[in-house]
Amino acid sequence: RRGRLLHRPVIPMRTLALVLAFAIRIGPAEGLVHRAAKAPAADAHRMSSAMTRSQVLRSSPAVLGGGVALLFVPATVGASGGATAGRTTSIPTAKKRYFGRVTEDVKQFNRLGAAVSAGKLQDPAVVEFWATGADDLKGAGYLLAVAFKIDGRIPPDKIQQKRYHDALMISLGKLQKATKGSDAAAAQAAFKEAQAALDTYLVGVELPASSDKSYQ
């Protein structure tokens, strides 16, 4: 029976409010309400909860014809997945969350660049960037990019900053492959390509280019 009730049509809030108002003012529930007013709060809550759904529904014809008014404020229902479920991050919020992380990633990228320029493809700075900076730039960089939407209904692929991020990821993939080899010249060329893509992305998300002193 319990399962069947859950699948019945939901009663509109206004109708339910009128039904409850009528149930409180007349009939057997009247005595119940008077007793609840004198009882402790816990007892009042228990007694007011005793009326079954079927009893309330049987009272609805009288209520609908009686014109009883009641201010009914429903309890707030929490959204599944948290308060931000189904929403996208605003630009100011994204900046606060991801500017610092992306800045640190760019610092690691510049240290990698210095090592590559010196032909040191096995330098700790190269290993560090691929171990931490590259992955974080992929995640935090993406979330920062997709925040730059002009409408919440726009899909990510239509956001220009997300396209810049996609191009950056492709360039970083080429750079990673080059730094795993032994050809320093190829790695240096791949770094310049990745640096250009990174600068385009950074300007797109309103951060300074990688050559800025803030990344030193």
PDB file of C-alpha atoms in Angstrom:
ATOM      1  CA  ARG A   1       0.000   0.000   0.000  1.00  0.00           C
ATOM      2  CA  ARG A   2       2.809   2.330   0.851  1.00  0.00           C
ATOM      3  CA  GLY A   3       4.420   1.838  -2.548  1.00  0.00           C
ATOM      4  CA  ARG A   4       1.072   2.471  -4.290  1.00  0.00           C
ATOM      5  CA  LEU A   5       0.587   5.792  -2.513  1.00  0.00           C
ATOM      6  CA  LEU A   6       3.953   7.039  -3.699  1.00  0.00           C
ATOM      7  CA  HIS A   7       2.857   6.695  -7.322  1.00  0.00           C
ATOM      8  CA  ARG A   8      -0.458   8.545  -6.932  1.00  0.00           C
ATOM      9  CA  PRO A   9      -0.750  12.047  -8.462  1.00  0.00           C
ATOM     10  CA  VAL A  10       0.735  14.807  -6.285  1.00  0.00           C
ATOM     11  CA  ILE A  11      -1.836  17.104  -4.648  1.00  0.00           C
ATOM     12  CA  PRO A  12      -1.259  20.781  -5.565  1.00  0.00           C
ATOM     13  CA  MET A  13       0.082  22.830  -2.648  1.00  0.00           C
ATOM     14  CA  ARG A  14      -2.880  25.247  -2.668  1.00  0.00           C
ATOM     15  CA  THR A  15      -5.407  22.417  -2.528  1.00  0.00           C
ATOM     16  CA  LEU A  16      -3.485  20.670   0.239  1.00  0.00           C
ATOM     17  CA  ALA A  17      -3.319  23.918   2.199  1.00  0.00           C
ATOM     18  CA  LEU A  18      -7.087  24.333   2.025  1.00  0.00           C
ATOM     19  CA  VAL A  19      -7.614  20.698   2.967  1.00  0.00           C
ATOM     20  CA  LEU A  20      -5.370  20.991   5.998  1.00  0.00           C
ATOM     21  CA  ALA A  21      -7.013  24.243   7.025  1.00  0.00           C
ATOM     22  CA  PHE A  22     -10.437  22.630   6.920  1.00  0.00           C
ATOM     23  CA  ALA A  23      -9.193  19.526   8.718  1.00  0.00           C
ATOM     24  CA  ILE A  24      -7.809  21.681  11.522  1.00  0.00           C
ATOM     25  CA  ARG A  25     -10.939  23.840  11.897  1.00  0.00           C
ATOM     26  CA  ILE A  26     -13.680  21.186  11.816  1.00  0.00           C
ATOM     27  CA  GLY A  27     -14.504  17.535  12.442  1.00  0.00           C
ATOM     28  CA  PRO A  28     -12.753  15.077  14.759  1.00  0.00           C
ATOM     29  CA  ALA A  29      -9.440  16.842  14.203  1.00  0.00           C
ATOM     30  CA  GLU A  30     -10.719  19.900  16.093  1.00  0.00           C
ATOM     31  CA  GLY A  31     -10.333  18.248  19.448  1.00  0.00           C
ATOM     32  CA  LEU A  32      -6.982  16.923  18.410  1.00  0.00           C
ATOM     33  CA  VAL A  33      -5.716  20.428  17.669  1.00  0.00           C
ATOM     34  CA  HIS A  34      -6.964  21.792  20.997  1.00  0.00           C
ATOM     35  CA  ARG A  35      -5.224  18.988  22.825  1.00  0.00           C
ATOM     36  CA  ALA A  36      -2.036  19.554  20.829  1.00  0.00           C
ATOM     37  CA  ALA A  37      -1.982  23.214  21.893  1.00  0.00           C
ATOM     38  CA  LYS A  38      -1.827  22.148  25.532  1.00  0.00           C
ATOM     39  CA  ALA A  39       0.566  19.263  25.008  1.00  0.00           C
ATOM     40  CA  PRO A  40       4.380  19.496  24.765  1.00  0.00           C
ATOM     41  CA  ALA A  41       5.767  20.328  21.339  1.00  0.00           C
ATOM     42  CA  ALA A  42       6.807  16.734  20.577  1.00  0.00           C
ATOM     43  CA  ASP A  43       3.318  15.403  21.450  1.00  0.00           C
ATOM     44  CA  ALA A  44       1.648  18.087  19.358  1.00  0.00           C
ATOM     45  CA  HIS A  45       3.757  17.149  16.377  1.00  0.00           C
ATOM     46  CA  ARG A  46       2.957  13.460  16.841  1.00  0.00           C
ATOM     47  CA  MET A  47      -0.794  14.054  17.122  1.00  0.00           C
ATOM     48  CA  SER A  48      -0.936  16.435  14.173  1.00  0.00           C
ATOM     49  CA  SER A  49       0.835  13.797  12.105  1.00  0.00           C
ATOM     50  CA  ALA A  50      -1.760  11.147  12.996  1.00  0.00           C
ATOM     51  CA  MET A  51      -4.279  12.161  10.337  1.00  0.00           C
ATOM     52  CA  THR A  52      -3.929   9.805   7.404  1.00  0.00           C
ATOM     53  CA  ARG A  53      -3.746  10.849   3.790  1.00  0.00           C
ATOM     54  CA  SER A  54      -7.095   9.236   3.062  1.00  0.00           C
ATOM     55  CA  GLN A  55      -8.774  11.260   5.853  1.00  0.00           C
ATOM     56  CA  VAL A  56      -7.428  14.472   4.376  1.00  0.00           C
ATOM     57  CA  LEU A  57      -8.535  13.553   0.877  1.00  0.00           C
ATOM     58  CA  ARG A  58     -12.083  12.724   2.080  1.00  0.00           C
ATOM     59  CA  SER A  59     -12.348  16.211   3.494  1.00  0.00           C
ATOM     60  CA  SER A  60     -11.374  17.942   0.214  1.00  0.00           C
ATOM     61  CA  PRO A  61     -14.921  18.443  -1.269  1.00  0.00           C
ATOM     62  CA  ALA A  62     -16.040  20.394   1.781  1.00  0.00           C
ATOM     63  CA  VAL A  63     -12.889  22.454   1.805  1.00  0.00           C
ATOM     64  CA  LEU A  64     -13.068  23.351  -1.859  1.00  0.00           C
ATOM     65  CA  GLY A  65     -16.610  24.586  -1.393  1.00  0.00           C
ATOM     66  CA  GLY A  66     -16.017  26.358   1.914  1.00  0.00           C
ATOM     67  CA  GLY A  67     -13.464  28.946   0.797  1.00  0.00           C
ATOM     68  CA  VAL A  68     -11.224  28.508   3.855  1.00  0.00           C
ATOM     69  CA  ALA A  69      -7.979  30.472   3.549  1.00  0.00           C
ATOM     70  CA  LEU A  70      -4.681  29.446   5.084  1.00  0.00           C
ATOM     71  CA  LEU A  71      -1.145  30.676   4.635  1.00  0.00           C
ATOM     72  CA  PHE A  72       0.825  27.520   3.874  1.00  0.00           C
ATOM     73  CA  VAL A  73       4.576  27.631   3.636  1.00  0.00           C
ATOM     74  CA  PRO A  74       6.084  24.335   2.407  1.00  0.00           C
ATOM     75  CA  ALA A  75       9.386  23.106   3.774  1.00  0.00           C
ATOM     76  CA  THR A  76      12.408  23.735   1.599  1.00  0.00           C
ATOM     77  CA  VAL A  77      13.510  20.644  -0.308  1.00  0.00           C
ATOM     78  CA  GLY A  78      17.242  20.189  -0.756  1.00  0.00           C
ATOM     79  CA  ALA A  79      18.418  19.697  -4.310  1.00  0.00           C
ATOM     80  CA  SER A  80      20.035  16.380  -5.091  1.00  0.00           C
ATOM     81  CA  GLY A  81      23.760  16.693  -5.543  1.00  0.00           C
ATOM     82  CA  GLY A  82      24.152  19.803  -3.393  1.00  0.00           C
ATOM     83  CA  ALA A  83      23.257  23.444  -3.719  1.00  0.00           C
ATOM     84  CA  THR A  84      25.146  23.845  -6.989  1.00  0.00           C
ATOM     85  CA  ALA A  85      23.857  20.708  -8.713  1.00  0.00           C
ATOM     86  CA  GLY A  86      22.991  21.367 -12.330  1.00  0.00           C
ATOM     87  CA  ARG A  87      24.653  24.789 -12.263  1.00  0.00           C
ATOM     88  CA  THR A  88      27.815  26.053 -13.859  1.00  0.00           C
ATOM     89  CA  THR A  89      30.485  28.117 -12.107  1.00  0.00           C
ATOM     90  CA  SER A  90      30.387  31.882 -12.639  1.00  0.00           C
ATOM     91  CA  ILE A  91      33.448  33.689 -13.992  1.00  0.00           C
ATOM     92  CA  PRO A  92      34.280  35.488 -10.696  1.00  0.00           C
ATOM     93  CA  THR A  93      33.980  32.217  -8.752  1.00  0.00           C
ATOM     94  CA  ALA A  94      36.068  30.330 -11.305  1.00  0.00           C
ATOM     95  CA  LYS A  95      38.774  32.976 -11.099  1.00  0.00           C
ATOM     96  CA  LYS A  96      38.951  32.641  -7.329  1.00  0.00           C
ATOM     97  CA  ARG A  97      39.085  28.854  -7.535  1.00  0.00           C
ATOM     98  CA  TYR A  98      41.442  28.307 -10.456  1.00  0.00           C
ATOM     99  CA  PHE A  99      43.604  31.390 -11.095  1.00  0.00           C
ATOM    100  CA  GLY A 100      46.053  30.385  -8.375  1.00  0.00           C
ATOM    101  CA  ARG A 101      46.291  26.800  -9.596  1.00  0.00           C
ATOM    102  CA  VAL A 102      46.754  27.729 -13.233  1.00  0.00           C
ATOM    103  CA  THR A 103      49.380  30.299 -12.229  1.00  0.00           C
ATOM    104  CA  GLU A 104      51.397  27.592 -10.461  1.00  0.00           C
ATOM    105  CA  ASP A 105      51.034  25.317 -13.477  1.00  0.00           C
ATOM    106  CA  VAL A 106      52.422  28.025 -15.745  1.00  0.00           C
ATOM    107  CA  LYS A 107      55.389  28.473 -13.408  1.00  0.00           C
ATOM    108  CA  GLN A 108      56.145  24.767 -13.771  1.00  0.00           C
ATOM    109  CA  PHE A 109      55.724  25.047 -17.538  1.00  0.00           C
ATOM    110  CA  ASN A 110      58.285  27.859 -17.656  1.00  0.00           C
ATOM    111  CA  ARG A 111      60.760  25.802 -15.630  1.00  0.00           C
ATOM    112  CA  LEU A 112      60.258  22.973 -18.090  1.00  0.00           C
ATOM    113  CA  GLY A 113      60.910  25.434 -20.910  1.00  0.00           C
ATOM    114  CA  ALA A 114      64.168  26.547 -19.365  1.00  0.00           C
ATOM    115  CA  ALA A 115      65.332  22.938 -19.117  1.00  0.00           C
ATOM    116  CA  VAL A 116      64.273  22.134 -22.681  1.00  0.00           C
ATOM    117  CA  SER A 117      65.999  25.252 -24.010  1.00  0.00           C
ATOM    118  CA  ALA A 118      69.193  24.039 -22.339  1.00  0.00           C
ATOM    119  CA  GLY A 119      68.777  20.609 -23.941  1.00  0.00           C
ATOM    120  CA  LYS A 120      68.197  18.927 -20.571  1.00  0.00           C
ATOM    121  CA  LEU A 121      65.256  16.686 -21.411  1.00  0.00           C
ATOM    122  CA  GLN A 122      65.742  14.575 -18.276  1.00  0.00           C
ATOM    123  CA  ASP A 123      65.851  17.561 -15.947  1.00  0.00           C
ATOM    124  CA  PRO A 124      63.743  17.339 -12.718  1.00  0.00           C
ATOM    125  CA  ALA A 125      61.747  20.356 -13.930  1.00  0.00           C
ATOM    126  CA  VAL A 126      60.615  18.340 -16.946  1.00  0.00           C
ATOM    127  CA  VAL A 127      59.605  15.398 -14.773  1.00  0.00           C
ATOM    128  CA  GLU A 128      57.826  17.696 -12.303  1.00  0.00           C
ATOM    129  CA  PHE A 129      55.669  19.342 -14.940  1.00  0.00           C
ATOM    130  CA  TRP A 130      54.452  16.077 -16.439  1.00  0.00           C
ATOM    131  CA  ALA A 131      53.846  14.599 -12.985  1.00  0.00           C
ATOM    132  CA  THR A 132      51.766  17.460 -11.581  1.00  0.00           C
ATOM    133  CA  GLY A 133      51.492  20.655 -13.613  1.00  0.00           C
ATOM    134  CA  ALA A 134      50.248  19.143 -16.849  1.00  0.00           C
ATOM    135  CA  ASP A 135      47.465  17.153 -15.176  1.00  0.00           C
ATOM    136  CA  ASP A 136      46.326  20.120 -13.098  1.00  0.00           C
ATOM    137  CA  LEU A 137      46.378  22.398 -16.134  1.00  0.00           C
ATOM    138  CA  LYS A 138      44.173  19.869 -17.858  1.00  0.00           C
ATOM    139  CA  GLY A 139      41.622  19.820 -15.026  1.00  0.00           C
ATOM    140  CA  ALA A 140      41.690  23.296 -13.485  1.00  0.00           C
ATOM    141  CA  GLY A 141      42.385  24.846 -16.866  1.00  0.00           C
ATOM    142  CA  TYR A 142      39.307  23.220 -18.340  1.00  0.00           C
ATOM    143  CA  LEU A 143      37.018  24.292 -15.481  1.00  0.00           C
ATOM    144  CA  LEU A 144      38.270  27.846 -15.770  1.00  0.00           C
ATOM    145  CA  ALA A 145      37.713  27.842 -19.543  1.00  0.00           C
ATOM    146  CA  VAL A 146      34.129  26.600 -19.495  1.00  0.00           C
ATOM    147  CA  ALA A 147      33.167  29.257 -16.938  1.00  0.00           C
ATOM    148  CA  PHE A 148      33.552  31.839 -19.719  1.00  0.00           C
ATOM    149  CA  LYS A 149      30.115  31.277 -21.160  1.00  0.00           C
ATOM    150  CA  ILE A 150      27.658  33.966 -22.130  1.00  0.00           C
ATOM    151  CA  ASP A 151      24.691  31.674 -21.558  1.00  0.00           C
ATOM    152  CA  GLY A 152      24.288  28.625 -19.313  1.00  0.00           C
ATOM    153  CA  ARG A 153      22.657  26.719 -22.160  1.00  0.00           C
ATOM    154  CA  ILE A 154      25.735  26.956 -24.383  1.00  0.00           C
ATOM    155  CA  PRO A 155      27.539  23.572 -24.665  1.00  0.00           C
ATOM    156  CA  PRO A 156      31.228  23.553 -23.711  1.00  0.00           C
ATOM    157  CA  ASP A 157      32.401  22.981 -27.278  1.00  0.00           C
ATOM    158  CA  LYS A 158      30.870  26.318 -28.276  1.00  0.00           C
ATOM    159  CA  ILE A 159      32.888  28.269 -25.694  1.00  0.00           C
ATOM    160  CA  GLN A 160      35.940  29.903 -27.278  1.00  0.00           C
ATOM    161  CA  GLN A 161      38.090  29.559 -24.159  1.00  0.00           C
ATOM    162  CA  LYS A 162      37.374  25.829 -24.115  1.00  0.00           C
ATOM    163  CA  ARG A 163      38.587  25.629 -27.717  1.00  0.00           C
ATOM    164  CA  TYR A 164      41.790  27.387 -26.675  1.00  0.00           C
ATOM    165  CA  HIS A 165      42.165  24.794 -23.923  1.00  0.00           C
ATOM    166  CA  ASP A 166      41.656  21.958 -26.399  1.00  0.00           C
ATOM    167  CA  ALA A 167      44.386  23.374 -28.636  1.00  0.00           C
ATOM    168  CA  LEU A 168      46.684  23.689 -25.624  1.00  0.00           C
ATOM    169  CA  MET A 169      46.143  20.053 -24.664  1.00  0.00           C
ATOM    170  CA  ILE A 170      47.030  18.937 -28.186  1.00  0.00           C
ATOM    171  CA  SER A 171      50.244  20.996 -28.115  1.00  0.00           C
ATOM    172  CA  LEU A 172      51.175  19.665 -24.691  1.00  0.00           C
ATOM    173  CA  GLY A 173      50.707  16.118 -25.963  1.00  0.00           C
ATOM    174  CA  LYS A 174      53.211  16.798 -28.729  1.00  0.00           C
ATOM    175  CA  LEU A 175      55.619  18.389 -26.262  1.00  0.00           C
ATOM    176  CA  GLN A 176      55.416  15.452 -23.893  1.00  0.00           C
ATOM    177  CA  LYS A 177      56.205  13.046 -26.683  1.00  0.00           C
ATOM    178  CA  ALA A 178      59.177  15.192 -27.757  1.00  0.00           C
ATOM    179  CA  THR A 179      60.625  15.467 -24.246  1.00  0.00           C
ATOM    180  CA  LYS A 180      60.566  11.697 -23.893  1.00  0.00           C
ATOM    181  CA  GLY A 181      62.905  11.402 -26.836  1.00  0.00           C
ATOM    182  CA  SER A 182      66.508  12.467 -27.253  1.00  0.00           C
ATOM    183  CA  ASP A 183      66.097  15.142 -29.931  1.00  0.00           C
ATOM    184  CA  ALA A 184      66.561  18.444 -28.100  1.00  0.00           C
ATOM    185  CA  ALA A 185      65.812  20.506 -31.223  1.00  0.00           C
ATOM    186  CA  ALA A 186      62.467  18.748 -31.720  1.00  0.00           C
ATOM    187  CA  ALA A 187      61.606  19.278 -28.061  1.00  0.00           C
ATOM    188  CA  GLN A 188      62.473  22.966 -28.303  1.00  0.00           C
ATOM    189  CA  ALA A 189      60.238  23.385 -31.355  1.00  0.00           C
ATOM    190  CA  ALA A 190      57.409  21.567 -29.582  1.00  0.00           C
ATOM    191  CA  PHE A 191      57.856  23.805 -26.556  1.00  0.00           C
ATOM    192  CA  LYS A 192      57.498  26.969 -28.642  1.00  0.00           C
ATOM    193  CA  GLU A 193      54.298  25.622 -30.169  1.00  0.00           C
ATOM    194  CA  ALA A 194      52.920  24.726 -26.736  1.00  0.00           C
ATOM    195  CA  GLN A 195      53.952  28.093 -25.324  1.00  0.00           C
ATOM    196  CA  ALA A 196      52.048  29.912 -28.089  1.00  0.00           C
ATOM    197  CA  ALA A 197      48.951  27.808 -27.389  1.00  0.00           C
ATOM    198  CA  LEU A 198      49.308  28.420 -23.665  1.00  0.00           C
ATOM    199  CA  ASP A 199      49.567  32.190 -24.131  1.00  0.00           C
ATOM    200  CA  THR A 200      46.435  32.202 -26.292  1.00  0.00           C
ATOM    201  CA  TYR A 201      44.593  30.275 -23.609  1.00  0.00           C
ATOM    202  CA  LEU A 202      45.863  32.481 -20.764  1.00  0.00           C
ATOM    203  CA  VAL A 203      44.789  35.688 -22.477  1.00  0.00           C
ATOM    204  CA  GLY A 204      41.428  34.091 -23.238  1.00  0.00           C
ATOM    205  CA  VAL A 205      40.778  33.399 -19.543  1.00  0.00           C
ATOM    206  CA  GLU A 206      42.021  36.873 -18.591  1.00  0.00           C
ATOM    207  CA  LEU A 207      45.429  35.862 -17.249  1.00  0.00           C
ATOM    208  CA  PRO A 208      48.755  37.369 -18.381  1.00  0.00           C
ATOM    209  CA  ALA A 209      50.894  35.556 -20.952  1.00  0.00           C
ATOM    210  CA  SER A 210      53.454  33.050 -19.771  1.00  0.00           C
ATOM    211  CA  SER A 211      56.290  35.583 -20.065  1.00  0.00           C
ATOM    212  CA  ASP A 212      54.750  37.819 -17.392  1.00  0.00           C
ATOM    213  CA  LYS A 213      56.786  38.397 -14.248  1.00  0.00           C
ATOM    214  CA  SER A 214      53.929  37.003 -12.113  1.00  0.00           C
ATOM    215  CA  TYR A 215      55.058  33.524 -13.202  1.00  0.00           C
ATOM    216  CA  GLN A 216      58.655  33.975 -12.086  1.00  0.00           C
TER     217      GLN A 216
END
